[in-house]
PDB file of C-alpha atoms in Angstrom:
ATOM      1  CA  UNK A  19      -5.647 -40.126   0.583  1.00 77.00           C
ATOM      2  CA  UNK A  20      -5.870 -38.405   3.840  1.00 74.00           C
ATOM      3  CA  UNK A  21      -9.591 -37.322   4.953  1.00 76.00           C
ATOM      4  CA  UNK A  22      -8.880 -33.574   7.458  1.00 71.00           C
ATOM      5  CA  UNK A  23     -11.700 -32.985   9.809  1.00 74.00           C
ATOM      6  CA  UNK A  24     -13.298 -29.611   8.605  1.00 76.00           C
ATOM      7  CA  UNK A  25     -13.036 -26.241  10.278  1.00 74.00           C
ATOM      8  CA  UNK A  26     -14.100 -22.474  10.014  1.00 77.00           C
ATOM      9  CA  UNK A  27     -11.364 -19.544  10.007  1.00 76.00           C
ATOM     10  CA  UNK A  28     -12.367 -16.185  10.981  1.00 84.00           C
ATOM     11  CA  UNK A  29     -10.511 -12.580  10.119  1.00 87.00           C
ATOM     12  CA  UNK A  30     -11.627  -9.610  10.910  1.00 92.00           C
ATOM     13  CA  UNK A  31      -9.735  -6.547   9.320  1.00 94.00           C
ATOM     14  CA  UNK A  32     -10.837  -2.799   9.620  1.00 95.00           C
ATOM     15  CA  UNK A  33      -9.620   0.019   7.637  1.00 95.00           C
ATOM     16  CA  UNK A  34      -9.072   4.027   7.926  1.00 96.00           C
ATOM     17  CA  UNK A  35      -8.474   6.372   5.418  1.00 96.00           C
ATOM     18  CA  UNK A  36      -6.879   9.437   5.662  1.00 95.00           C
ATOM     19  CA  UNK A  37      -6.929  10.228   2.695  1.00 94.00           C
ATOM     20  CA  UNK A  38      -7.862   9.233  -0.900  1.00 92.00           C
ATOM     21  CA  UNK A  39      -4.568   7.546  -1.289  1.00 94.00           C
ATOM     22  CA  UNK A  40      -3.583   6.162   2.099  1.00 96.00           C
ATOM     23  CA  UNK A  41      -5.554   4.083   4.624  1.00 96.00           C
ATOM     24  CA  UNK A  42      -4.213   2.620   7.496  1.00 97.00           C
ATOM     25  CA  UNK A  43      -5.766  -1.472   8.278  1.00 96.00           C
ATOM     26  CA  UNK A  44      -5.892  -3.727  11.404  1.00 95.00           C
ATOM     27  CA  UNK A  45      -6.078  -7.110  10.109  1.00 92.00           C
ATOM     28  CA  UNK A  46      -6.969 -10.093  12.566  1.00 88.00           C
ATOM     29  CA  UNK A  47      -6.214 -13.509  11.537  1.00 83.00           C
ATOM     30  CA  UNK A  48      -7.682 -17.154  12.560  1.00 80.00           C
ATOM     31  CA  UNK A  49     -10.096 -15.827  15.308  1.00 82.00           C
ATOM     32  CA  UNK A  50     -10.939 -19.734  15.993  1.00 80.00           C
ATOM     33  CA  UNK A  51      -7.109 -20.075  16.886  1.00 73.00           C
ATOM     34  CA  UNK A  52      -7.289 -23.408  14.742  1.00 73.00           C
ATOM     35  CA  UNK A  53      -3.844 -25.292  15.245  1.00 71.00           C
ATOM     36  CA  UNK A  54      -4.112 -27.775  12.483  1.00 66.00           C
ATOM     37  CA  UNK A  55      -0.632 -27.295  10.842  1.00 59.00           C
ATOM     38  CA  UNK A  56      -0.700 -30.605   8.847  1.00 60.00           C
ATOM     39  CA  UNK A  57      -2.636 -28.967   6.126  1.00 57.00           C
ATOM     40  CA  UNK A  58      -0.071 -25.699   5.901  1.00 56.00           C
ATOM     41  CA  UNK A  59       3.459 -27.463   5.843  1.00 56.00           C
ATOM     42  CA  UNK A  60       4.281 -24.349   3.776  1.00 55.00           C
ATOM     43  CA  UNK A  61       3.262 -22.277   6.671  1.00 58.00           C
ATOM     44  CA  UNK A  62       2.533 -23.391   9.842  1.00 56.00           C
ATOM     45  CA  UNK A  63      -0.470 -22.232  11.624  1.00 58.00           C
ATOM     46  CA  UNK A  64       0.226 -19.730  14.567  1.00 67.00           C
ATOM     47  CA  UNK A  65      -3.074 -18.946  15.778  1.00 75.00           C
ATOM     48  CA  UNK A  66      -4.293 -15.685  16.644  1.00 82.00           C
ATOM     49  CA  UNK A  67      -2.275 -13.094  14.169  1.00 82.00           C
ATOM     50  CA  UNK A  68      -2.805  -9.571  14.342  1.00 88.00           C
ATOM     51  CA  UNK A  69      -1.635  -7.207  11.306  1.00 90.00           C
ATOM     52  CA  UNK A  70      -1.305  -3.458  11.430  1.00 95.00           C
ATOM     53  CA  UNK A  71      -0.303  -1.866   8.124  1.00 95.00           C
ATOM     54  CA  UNK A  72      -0.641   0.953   5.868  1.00 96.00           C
ATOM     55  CA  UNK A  73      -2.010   0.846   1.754  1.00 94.00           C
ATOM     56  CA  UNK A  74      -0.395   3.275  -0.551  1.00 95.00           C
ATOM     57  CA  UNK A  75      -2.658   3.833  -3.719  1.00 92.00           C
ATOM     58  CA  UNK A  76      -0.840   5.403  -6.481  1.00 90.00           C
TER      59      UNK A  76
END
């Protein structure tokens, strides 16, 4: 068993609609920048990630 020292991640995301249907979203990922990427081996930890995208709603 393998004891991980504990740490915070922070995300900010912020959207705007248009519309009813469609909103546009700014998504910012792992604002502590933590580097740890033993615990993700599915997905390595890249730091600071910023996301734009839109969301359809049928």
């Amino acid at each position: 068993m393998i004891n991980y020292k504990p740490y915070v991640t922070v995300r900010l995301r912020c959207n705007y609609w248009f519309t009813n249907n469609l909103a546009a979203y700014l998504d910012i990922r792992n604002l502590t920048e933590h580097e740890d990427i033993s615990r993700a081996i599915t997905q390595p930890a890249l730091g600071r990630q910023m996301v734009l995208g839109l969301d359809l709603e049928f």
